[in-house]
Amino acid sequence: MPGTMRGVYTNLTQIRRTVFCEVAKLAYTSGEASKESGGEPDYSWVDDLPYQIIPGDVATYRESVFLERAIVGERIRLAMGLPLQGVDKRQSLSDGVAEAAKPETYYQPPLVNIIKFACNACEDNVYRVMREACQGCLAHPCREICPKKAISFKDKKAFIDHSLCIKCGRCANVCPYHAIHHHVRPCADACGMGAIGSDENGHADINYDKCVSCGQCLVNCPFGAIADKSQIFQVIKAITDGDEVIAEVAPAFVGQFGGKGNVDKLRQAFKELGFSGMEEVALGADLCTVQEAEDFLEEVPAKIPFMGTSCCPAWSVMAKKEFPKNADCVSMALTPMTLTARLVRQQHPNAKIVFVGPCSAKKLEAMRKSVKSEVDFVLTFEEMAGMMDAKEIDYTKLAGEGGDFDVASADGRGFAVAGGVATAVVNAIHRRYPDREVKVMNAEGLKDCRKMMKDAVKGKYNGYLLEGMACPGGCVAGAGTLQSIIKTTGAVKMYAKKSARKNATENAYRMLIPALERDDDGKHEENLVAEMDEAQKPKETVR
């Protein structure tokens, strides 16, 4: 079952977070040094980072300490937004920093990458007999049920001839001792798009025509061979360059850094990191709710048979990519990230806006032409934690700035949890039409989202509001989260209840929605799949 490692702090977790911390330290240090010297900082010491992260002469996790350092070196490059290089090192890390530090440097596609020499080349979709478990029973049900006669017995143990096996799984289902195991590659098992296959060496390989950057593969790879690119270095550079940098934080932030989700603590943390300000994306979630409620009332069933929610980019791209004839059935409402950014830009037109959240796919969404002008950078909670570690900030011990930040509704804050978006939209509709029946269907994980969409296209959900979430559990299970899904879900729900505004329609900013809309928003949504495909297409060359 995919997702079994989530919420478990492993060696891989430690290495990944150490890399983010060190890259953040590098960005702060180089920025400060540049200010003091008035020139280019000395990056030569950066080449020692893999040795600091993996010290000593003896390998801890792999067959060679040199391999361990090479993998860490690749992770450092990805954390700086740079392309992978492979085993043949052609550019030093110090030269890479200089490249990453160039003005307006963003990562090059693809976003999600496989470090090939870190991949275990796991078997995928193969049935094998665990000989110690096989009892060589008299009934031999595995042999009798096999339609291709692929199973025989050797030394009283079952044996599968893989040249004949069609991987139907019947043998595994009938074995009374559960001695036949279905081996699947963990990353492929977690991918709801079927985007992961194998290259000529048996290593995992991503089909970017299918990938929607949900990030589930990278958090489910037990060897840490998959990673997405980061903009942590570029965000800190903007801060140290003296730019006005404002964070907009996704509703799933509650409990991620410890404590009980105090917004005043979070504001203080961002201030100490060098940000100019912070806003909750729950504000934009309220506005998105109002938009989707209006769209549903106007269009279902008069213009379209059902309507899917828009806020999860991985879900909406999957739906529009795989069901193009029904693409108009997915809401064209602006996402909470974009709406919040537009709100912020009204008061801070020259600011750099950073979305901080749980989601890898938001990085891909921000690469769209229609969004890039609104959101400059995207960080995950894990990357922000790296920044706090670099500055030695203990979130739980912060006093907080005080003040009243109770502007978003309970429903807007509930967007982070599966079912929360649909609940918010239904509540907004009922505020205007209390007796209007709104049927809802929701799905978590892209496999189930696809099934829901197939059923909807067949007419099973006519008149329904469909909520799709790429991550099982909702945004609280995103690839960039820090805490367990169950813990965060409870924290988000408790925090939402504290809001004095229960319904999205009570948000004072809802009257600004017309001013936040653009004439070409609909056109951009029609081009969603093409834009996202373009943003995923590999353009890099090994340097």
Coordinates of C-alpha atoms in Angstrom, one line a residue:
M1 CA 0.0 0.0 0.0
P2 CA 1.5 3.4 -1.0
G3 CA 2.2 5.9 1.6
T4 CA 3.3 3.5 4.4
M5 CA 6.4 5.6 5.1
R6 CA 4.5 8.9 5.6
G7 CA 4.9 10.3 9.1
V8 CA 7.9 8.1 9.9
Y9 CA 11.1 10.0 10.5
T10 CA 13.8 8.0 8.7
N11 CA 17.5 8.4 7.7
L12 CA 16.2 9.7 4.3
T13 CA 14.2 12.4 6.0
Q14 CA 17.2 13.5 8.0
I15 CA 19.4 13.7 4.9
R16 CA 16.8 15.6 2.9
R17 CA 16.2 18.1 5.6
T18 CA 19.9 18.5 6.3
V19 CA 20.4 19.4 2.6
F20 CA 17.7 22.0 2.8
C21 CA 19.2 23.5 5.9
E22 CA 22.7 23.6 4.4
V23 CA 21.5 25.2 1.2
A24 CA 19.6 27.8 3.2
K25 CA 22.7 28.5 5.3
L26 CA 24.7 28.9 2.0
A27 CA 22.1 31.3 0.6
Y28 CA 22.0 33.5 3.8
T29 CA 25.8 33.4 4.2
S30 CA 26.6 34.2 0.6
G31 CA 24.0 37.0 0.5
E32 CA 25.4 38.6 3.7
A33 CA 29.0 38.2 2.5
S34 CA 28.1 39.8 -0.8
K35 CA 26.6 42.8 1.1
E36 CA 29.7 43.2 3.2
S37 CA 32.3 42.9 0.4
G38 CA 30.3 44.7 -2.2
G39 CA 31.3 42.0 -4.7
E40 CA 30.9 38.3 -5.5
P41 CA 31.2 36.0 -2.5
D42 CA 33.7 33.2 -2.4
Y43 CA 31.8 29.9 -3.1
S44 CA 34.7 27.6 -3.0
W45 CA 33.9 26.2 0.5
V46 CA 30.6 24.8 -0.9
D47 CA 32.4 21.8 -2.4
D48 CA 32.9 20.6 1.2
L49 CA 29.2 20.3 1.9
P50 CA 28.8 16.6 0.9
Y51 CA 31.7 15.8 3.3
Q52 CA 30.0 17.7 6.1
I53 CA 26.7 16.0 5.5
I54 CA 28.3 12.5 5.0
P55 CA 31.4 12.6 7.3
G56 CA 34.0 9.9 7.8
D57 CA 35.4 7.2 5.6
V58 CA 32.9 4.4 6.1
A59 CA 29.6 4.1 4.3
T60 CA 26.5 4.1 6.5
Y61 CA 23.7 3.5 4.1
R62 CA 25.2 2.3 0.8
E63 CA 28.1 0.3 -0.4
S64 CA 30.4 3.3 -0.8
V65 CA 30.8 6.6 1.1
F66 CA 31.8 8.2 -2.2
L67 CA 28.4 7.1 -3.7
E68 CA 26.6 8.5 -0.7
R69 CA 28.4 11.9 -1.1
A70 CA 27.7 11.9 -4.9
I71 CA 24.0 11.4 -4.2
V72 CA 24.0 14.2 -1.6
G73 CA 25.8 16.4 -4.1
E74 CA 23.0 15.8 -6.6
R75 CA 20.4 16.6 -4.0
I76 CA 22.2 19.8 -3.2
R77 CA 22.1 20.8 -6.9
L78 CA 18.4 20.1 -7.0
A79 CA 17.8 22.1 -3.9
M80 CA 19.5 25.0 -5.6
G81 CA 17.2 24.5 -8.6
L82 CA 20.0 23.2 -10.8
P83 CA 19.8 20.2 -13.2
L84 CA 21.2 16.8 -12.4
Q85 CA 24.6 15.8 -13.7
G86 CA 25.0 12.1 -13.2
V87 CA 28.1 10.2 -11.9
D88 CA 30.4 12.1 -14.2
K89 CA 30.9 15.3 -12.2
R90 CA 31.4 18.1 -14.7
Q91 CA 30.6 21.1 -12.6
S92 CA 31.7 21.8 -9.1
L93 CA 29.0 22.7 -6.5
S94 CA 30.7 26.1 -6.1
D95 CA 30.3 26.8 -9.8
G96 CA 26.7 25.7 -9.5
V97 CA 26.0 28.2 -6.7
A98 CA 27.3 31.0 -9.0
E99 CA 24.9 29.8 -11.6
A100 CA 21.9 29.5 -9.2
A101 CA 22.7 33.0 -7.9
K102 CA 22.1 34.7 -11.2
P103 CA 19.2 37.2 -11.1
E104 CA 15.8 35.8 -11.8
T105 CA 17.1 32.2 -12.0
Y106 CA 14.3 29.6 -11.8
Y107 CA 14.6 25.9 -12.0
Q108 CA 14.6 24.3 -15.4
P109 CA 12.1 21.6 -16.1
P110 CA 11.6 18.8 -15.3
L111 CA 10.5 19.5 -11.7
V112 CA 10.6 15.9 -10.4
N113 CA 13.9 14.1 -11.0
I114 CA 15.3 10.6 -10.5
I115 CA 18.9 10.3 -9.4
K116 CA 19.7 7.2 -11.4
F117 CA 22.7 6.0 -9.4
A118 CA 20.7 6.2 -6.2
C119 CA 17.8 4.1 -7.6
N120 CA 17.7 0.5 -6.4
A121 CA 16.2 -0.7 -9.7
C122 CA 13.4 -2.3 -7.8
E123 CA 11.4 -5.1 -9.4
D124 CA 8.0 -3.9 -10.7
N125 CA 4.8 -6.0 -11.1
V126 CA 6.5 -9.3 -10.5
Y127 CA 5.1 -12.3 -8.6
R128 CA 7.7 -14.3 -6.6
V129 CA 7.4 -17.3 -4.3
M130 CA 8.8 -16.8 -0.8
R131 CA 10.3 -20.3 -0.4
E132 CA 10.6 -20.1 3.3
A133 CA 6.8 -19.5 3.5
C134 CA 5.8 -22.1 0.9
Q135 CA 4.7 -25.4 2.5
G136 CA 4.6 -27.4 -0.7
C137 CA 1.0 -28.3 0.2
L138 CA -0.8 -31.3 -1.3
A139 CA -3.6 -29.2 -2.8
H140 CA -1.2 -27.0 -5.0
P141 CA -4.0 -24.5 -5.6
C142 CA -1.5 -22.0 -7.1
R143 CA -0.5 -24.5 -9.8
E144 CA -4.1 -25.5 -10.5
I145 CA -5.5 -22.0 -10.9
C146 CA -2.7 -20.6 -13.1
P147 CA -4.2 -20.1 -16.6
K148 CA -0.7 -20.3 -18.3
K149 CA 0.7 -23.3 -16.4
A150 CA 3.5 -21.0 -15.2
I151 CA 3.8 -22.7 -11.8
S152 CA 5.5 -26.0 -11.1
F153 CA 7.1 -27.5 -8.0
K154 CA 10.8 -27.9 -7.4
D155 CA 12.1 -29.6 -4.3
K156 CA 8.5 -29.5 -3.0
K157 CA 8.4 -25.7 -3.3
A158 CA 6.4 -23.6 -5.8
F159 CA 8.3 -22.1 -8.7
I160 CA 7.1 -19.5 -11.2
D161 CA 8.3 -19.5 -14.8
H162 CA 8.2 -15.7 -15.5
S163 CA 8.5 -16.3 -19.2
L164 CA 4.9 -17.7 -19.0
C165 CA 3.5 -15.6 -16.2
I166 CA 0.9 -13.0 -17.2
K167 CA 0.9 -11.4 -13.8
C168 CA -2.8 -12.0 -13.2
G169 CA -2.3 -12.6 -9.5
R170 CA -4.6 -15.6 -9.1
C171 CA -1.9 -17.7 -7.6
A172 CA -1.2 -15.1 -4.8
N173 CA -4.9 -14.9 -4.1
V174 CA -5.4 -18.6 -3.5
C175 CA -2.2 -19.5 -1.6
P176 CA -3.3 -20.4 1.9
Y177 CA 0.1 -19.5 3.3
H178 CA 0.4 -16.1 1.5
A179 CA 3.7 -17.4 0.2
I180 CA 3.4 -15.7 -3.2
H181 CA 4.2 -12.0 -3.1
H182 CA 3.5 -9.3 -5.6
H183 CA 6.6 -7.1 -5.9
V184 CA 5.9 -3.6 -7.1
R185 CA 8.2 -0.6 -7.3
P186 CA 7.2 1.7 -4.4
C187 CA 7.4 4.9 -6.5
A188 CA 5.3 3.4 -9.3
D189 CA 2.8 2.0 -6.8
A190 CA 2.4 5.5 -5.4
C191 CA 2.0 7.2 -8.8
G192 CA -1.6 7.6 -9.6
M193 CA -0.8 8.5 -13.2
G194 CA 1.1 5.4 -14.2
A195 CA 4.0 7.7 -15.1
I196 CA 6.8 5.6 -13.8
G197 CA 8.4 2.8 -15.7
S198 CA 11.9 1.4 -16.1
D199 CA 14.8 2.4 -18.3
E200 CA 17.2 0.0 -20.0
N201 CA 19.1 -0.6 -16.8
G202 CA 16.0 -1.3 -14.7
H203 CA 16.1 2.1 -13.0
A204 CA 12.9 4.0 -12.5
D205 CA 12.1 6.4 -15.3
I206 CA 9.4 9.1 -15.5
N207 CA 7.2 9.7 -18.4
Y208 CA 6.7 13.4 -18.3
D209 CA 3.8 13.3 -20.7
K210 CA 1.9 11.6 -17.9
C211 CA 3.5 13.2 -14.8
V212 CA 1.5 15.9 -13.0
S213 CA 4.2 16.5 -10.2
C214 CA 2.0 15.4 -7.3
G215 CA 5.3 14.3 -5.6
Q216 CA 3.9 11.0 -4.2
C217 CA 6.8 9.1 -5.8
L218 CA 9.5 11.1 -4.1
V219 CA 8.0 10.6 -0.6
N220 CA 7.5 6.9 -1.2
C221 CA 10.9 6.0 -2.6
P222 CA 12.7 4.1 0.2
F223 CA 16.1 4.8 -1.4
G224 CA 15.7 8.6 -1.7
A225 CA 16.4 8.4 -5.4
I226 CA 13.6 10.9 -6.4
A227 CA 13.6 14.6 -5.6
D228 CA 12.0 17.8 -6.8
K229 CA 13.8 21.0 -7.5
S230 CA 13.6 23.8 -5.0
Q231 CA 13.7 27.6 -5.1
I232 CA 14.9 28.0 -1.5
F233 CA 18.2 29.5 -2.7
Q234 CA 16.5 32.0 -4.9
V235 CA 14.0 33.0 -2.3
I236 CA 16.7 33.8 0.3
K237 CA 18.7 35.6 -2.4
A238 CA 15.7 37.9 -3.0
I239 CA 15.6 38.5 0.8
T240 CA 19.3 39.3 1.1
D241 CA 19.2 41.5 -2.0
G242 CA 16.7 43.7 -0.1
D243 CA 13.6 42.9 -2.1
E244 CA 10.2 43.1 -0.4
V245 CA 9.4 39.4 0.0
I246 CA 5.9 38.4 1.2
A247 CA 4.8 34.8 2.1
E248 CA 1.4 33.4 1.5
V249 CA 0.9 30.3 3.5
A250 CA -1.4 27.4 2.7
P251 CA -4.1 26.3 5.2
A252 CA -2.2 23.0 5.9
F253 CA 0.5 24.9 7.8
V254 CA -1.3 24.2 11.1
G255 CA 0.9 22.0 13.4
Q256 CA 3.6 21.5 10.7
F257 CA 6.2 23.3 12.8
G258 CA 5.0 22.2 16.2
G259 CA 2.7 24.1 18.6
K260 CA -1.0 24.6 17.8
G261 CA -0.8 26.6 14.7
N262 CA -0.6 30.1 16.2
V263 CA -0.6 32.5 13.3
D264 CA 1.2 35.2 15.3
K265 CA 4.1 32.8 15.9
L266 CA 4.2 32.0 12.2
R267 CA 4.4 35.7 11.4
Q268 CA 7.3 36.2 13.8
A269 CA 9.1 33.2 12.2
F270 CA 8.8 34.7 8.7
K271 CA 10.0 38.1 10.0
E272 CA 13.1 36.5 11.5
L273 CA 13.7 34.7 8.2
G274 CA 13.7 38.1 6.5
F275 CA 10.3 38.1 4.9
S276 CA 8.4 41.4 4.8
G277 CA 5.1 39.9 5.7
M278 CA 2.8 36.9 5.6
E279 CA -0.8 36.2 4.6
E280 CA -3.0 33.1 5.0
V281 CA -4.0 31.4 1.7
A282 CA -7.2 30.6 3.5
L283 CA -8.2 34.1 2.4
G284 CA -7.9 33.1 -1.2
A285 CA -9.7 29.8 -0.3
D286 CA -12.7 31.8 0.8
L287 CA -12.7 33.7 -2.5
C288 CA -12.3 30.5 -4.5
T289 CA -15.2 29.0 -2.6
V290 CA -17.5 32.0 -3.5
Q291 CA -16.4 31.7 -7.2
E292 CA -17.0 28.0 -7.4
A293 CA -20.4 28.3 -5.6
E294 CA -21.5 30.9 -8.1
D295 CA -20.2 28.8 -11.0
F296 CA -22.0 25.7 -9.8
L297 CA -25.3 27.5 -9.4
E298 CA -25.0 29.0 -12.8
E299 CA -23.7 26.1 -14.8
V300 CA -24.9 22.8 -13.2
P301 CA -26.9 21.3 -14.8
A302 CA -27.8 24.1 -17.2
K303 CA -24.5 24.1 -19.1
I304 CA -22.5 21.2 -17.7
P305 CA -23.6 17.9 -16.2
F306 CA -21.3 18.1 -13.1
M307 CA -18.5 20.3 -11.8
G308 CA -15.1 19.4 -10.4
T309 CA -13.2 21.6 -8.0
S310 CA -10.2 23.6 -9.1
C311 CA -7.8 24.1 -6.2
C312 CA -5.6 20.9 -6.5
P313 CA -3.5 21.4 -9.7
A314 CA -2.5 17.8 -10.0
W315 CA -6.1 16.6 -10.0
S316 CA -7.4 19.3 -12.4
V317 CA -4.6 18.7 -14.8
M318 CA -5.2 14.9 -14.7
A319 CA -8.9 15.4 -15.3
K320 CA -8.4 17.8 -18.2
K321 CA -5.6 15.8 -19.7
E322 CA -7.3 12.4 -19.6
F323 CA -10.9 13.6 -20.2
P324 CA -10.4 16.5 -22.7
K325 CA -14.1 16.3 -23.9
N326 CA -15.2 17.1 -20.3
A327 CA -12.4 19.6 -19.5
D328 CA -15.1 22.3 -19.1
C329 CA -16.6 20.3 -16.3
V330 CA -13.7 21.2 -14.1
S331 CA -14.1 24.6 -12.5
M332 CA -12.3 27.5 -14.0
A333 CA -12.2 29.4 -10.7
L334 CA -8.8 30.8 -9.8
T335 CA -6.9 28.7 -7.2
P336 CA -6.5 30.0 -3.6
M337 CA -2.8 30.5 -4.3
T338 CA -3.4 32.8 -7.2
L339 CA -6.3 34.7 -5.6
T340 CA -4.3 35.4 -2.5
A341 CA -1.3 36.6 -4.6
R342 CA -3.5 39.0 -6.5
L343 CA -4.9 40.3 -3.2
V344 CA -1.4 40.9 -1.9
R345 CA -0.3 42.6 -5.1
Q346 CA -3.0 45.2 -4.8
Q347 CA -1.1 46.7 -1.8
H348 CA 2.4 45.5 -2.7
P349 CA 2.7 45.7 -6.5
N350 CA 6.5 45.3 -6.5
A351 CA 6.8 42.5 -3.9
K352 CA 8.2 39.1 -4.5
I353 CA 5.4 36.7 -3.5
V354 CA 6.3 33.2 -2.2
F355 CA 3.7 30.5 -1.8
V356 CA 4.6 28.2 1.2
G357 CA 2.6 25.0 1.3
P358 CA 2.5 21.2 1.3
C359 CA 2.5 20.7 -2.4
S360 CA 5.0 19.8 -5.1
A361 CA 2.5 20.4 -7.9
K362 CA 2.1 24.0 -6.8
K363 CA 5.7 24.5 -8.1
L364 CA 4.5 23.4 -11.5
E365 CA 1.4 25.5 -11.3
A366 CA 3.5 28.6 -10.6
M367 CA 5.5 28.0 -13.8
R368 CA 2.4 28.7 -15.9
K369 CA 2.5 32.0 -17.7
S370 CA -0.8 33.1 -16.2
V371 CA 0.5 32.4 -12.6
K372 CA 4.2 33.3 -12.9
S373 CA 3.3 36.9 -13.0
E374 CA 1.4 36.5 -9.7
V375 CA 3.6 34.0 -7.7
D376 CA 7.3 34.4 -7.9
F377 CA 8.4 31.4 -5.9
V378 CA 7.0 28.3 -4.3
L379 CA 8.4 26.6 -1.1
T380 CA 7.2 23.5 0.7
F381 CA 6.9 23.4 4.5
E382 CA 9.9 21.1 4.5
E383 CA 12.0 23.7 2.7
M384 CA 10.8 26.4 5.0
A385 CA 11.8 24.2 8.0
G386 CA 15.3 24.1 6.4
M387 CA 15.4 27.9 6.5
M388 CA 14.3 27.9 10.1
D389 CA 17.0 25.4 11.0
A390 CA 19.6 27.5 9.2
K391 CA 18.6 30.5 11.3
E392 CA 18.2 28.4 14.4
I393 CA 14.6 29.4 14.9
D394 CA 12.6 27.3 17.3
Y395 CA 9.0 27.9 16.3
T396 CA 7.5 26.6 19.5
K397 CA 9.5 29.0 21.6
L398 CA 8.5 32.1 19.7
A399 CA 6.5 34.6 21.6
G400 CA 4.4 35.7 18.6
E401 CA 3.7 39.2 17.4
G402 CA 0.1 39.3 18.9
G403 CA -2.7 41.0 17.1
D404 CA -6.0 39.8 15.5
F405 CA -5.5 37.7 12.3
D406 CA -9.0 36.2 12.3
V407 CA -9.9 37.1 8.7
A408 CA -10.3 33.8 7.0
S409 CA -13.3 31.6 7.6
A410 CA -13.4 28.2 9.1
D411 CA -14.4 26.8 5.8
G412 CA -11.5 28.4 4.0
R413 CA -9.1 27.0 6.6
G414 CA -10.7 23.6 6.1
F415 CA -9.5 23.4 2.5
A416 CA -6.4 21.5 3.7
V417 CA -8.3 18.4 4.6
A418 CA -10.0 16.0 2.1
G419 CA -13.7 16.9 1.8
G420 CA -13.0 20.5 3.0
V421 CA -13.3 22.2 -0.4
A422 CA -16.6 20.6 -1.2
T423 CA -18.0 21.3 2.2
A424 CA -17.0 25.0 1.9
V425 CA -18.7 25.3 -1.5
V426 CA -21.9 23.5 -0.3
N427 CA -22.1 25.8 2.7
A428 CA -21.7 28.9 0.5
I429 CA -24.5 27.7 -1.7
H430 CA -26.7 27.0 1.3
R431 CA -26.1 30.5 2.6
R432 CA -28.0 31.8 -0.5
Y433 CA -30.3 28.9 -1.1
P434 CA -30.8 26.9 2.1
D435 CA -33.1 24.4 0.5
R436 CA -30.9 23.7 -2.5
E437 CA -29.8 20.0 -2.6
V438 CA -26.1 19.7 -3.6
K439 CA -24.9 16.2 -4.1
V440 CA -21.1 15.7 -3.5
M441 CA -18.6 13.0 -4.4
N442 CA -15.0 13.3 -3.4
A443 CA -11.9 11.2 -4.2
E444 CA -8.4 11.1 -2.7
G445 CA -5.4 9.9 -4.7
L446 CA -5.2 10.2 -8.5
K447 CA -6.2 6.6 -9.1
D448 CA -9.5 7.1 -7.3
C449 CA -9.8 10.6 -8.8
R450 CA -9.6 9.0 -12.3
K451 CA -12.2 6.4 -11.4
M452 CA -14.5 9.2 -10.1
M453 CA -14.1 11.1 -13.3
K454 CA -14.8 8.0 -15.4
D455 CA -18.0 7.4 -13.5
A456 CA -19.0 11.1 -13.9
V457 CA -18.4 11.0 -17.6
K458 CA -20.7 7.9 -17.8
G459 CA -23.5 9.9 -16.1
K460 CA -23.2 8.5 -12.6
Y461 CA -22.7 11.9 -11.0
N462 CA -24.9 14.2 -13.0
G463 CA -25.7 17.3 -10.9
Y464 CA -22.8 16.6 -8.5
L465 CA -20.0 18.6 -7.2
L466 CA -16.8 16.6 -7.5
E467 CA -13.9 17.2 -5.2
G468 CA -10.6 15.8 -6.3
M469 CA -7.4 15.6 -4.2
A470 CA -4.2 14.2 -5.6
C471 CA -2.9 13.3 -2.1
P472 CA -4.7 10.7 0.0
G473 CA -6.0 12.7 3.0
G474 CA -5.9 16.1 1.1
C475 CA -3.3 18.8 1.2
V476 CA -2.2 17.7 4.7
A477 CA -0.6 14.7 2.9
G478 CA 1.3 16.7 0.4
A479 CA 4.9 15.8 -0.5
G480 CA 6.3 18.8 1.3
T481 CA 4.7 18.2 4.7
L482 CA 6.5 17.6 8.0
Q483 CA 4.0 15.9 10.3
S484 CA 1.8 12.8 10.1
I485 CA -1.4 13.1 8.2
I486 CA -3.7 12.2 11.1
K487 CA -2.0 14.7 13.5
T488 CA -2.2 17.5 11.0
T489 CA -5.8 16.8 10.0
G490 CA -6.8 17.1 13.7
A491 CA -4.8 20.3 14.1
V492 CA -6.3 21.9 11.0
K493 CA -9.9 21.1 12.1
M494 CA -9.2 22.5 15.6
Y495 CA -7.7 25.7 14.1
A496 CA -10.6 26.1 11.7
K497 CA -13.1 26.0 14.5
K498 CA -11.5 29.0 16.2
S499 CA -12.5 31.4 13.3
A500 CA -15.3 33.8 14.1
R501 CA -16.3 33.5 10.5
K502 CA -17.7 30.1 9.7
N503 CA -18.7 30.5 6.1
A504 CA -16.6 31.8 3.1
T505 CA -19.3 34.3 2.2
E506 CA -18.5 36.1 5.5
N507 CA -15.0 37.0 4.2
A508 CA -14.9 40.8 3.9
Y509 CA -12.6 40.5 0.8
R510 CA -15.3 38.7 -1.3
M511 CA -16.4 42.0 -2.7
L512 CA -13.0 42.3 -4.4
I513 CA -13.4 39.2 -6.5
P514 CA -14.4 41.2 -9.7
A515 CA -11.3 43.4 -9.3
L516 CA -9.1 40.3 -9.0
E517 CA -10.4 38.6 -12.2
R518 CA -8.7 39.1 -15.5
D519 CA -10.4 39.1 -19.0
D520 CA -8.1 36.3 -20.2
D521 CA -8.4 34.0 -17.1
G522 CA -10.8 31.7 -19.0
K523 CA -8.4 31.5 -21.9
H524 CA -5.5 30.5 -19.6
E525 CA -7.6 27.8 -18.1
E526 CA -8.4 26.4 -21.5
N527 CA -4.6 26.2 -22.1
L528 CA -4.0 24.6 -18.8
V529 CA -2.8 21.2 -20.0
A530 CA -0.6 22.6 -22.8
E531 CA 1.0 25.0 -20.3
M532 CA 1.6 22.4 -17.7
D533 CA 3.0 19.9 -20.3
E534 CA 5.4 22.6 -21.5
A535 CA 6.5 23.4 -17.9
Q536 CA 7.3 19.7 -17.4
K537 CA 9.2 19.0 -20.6
P538 CA 12.9 18.4 -19.9
K539 CA 15.0 21.2 -21.4
E540 CA 18.3 20.7 -19.6
T541 CA 21.5 19.3 -20.8
V542 CA 24.2 17.7 -18.7
R543 CA 26.9 20.3 -18.0

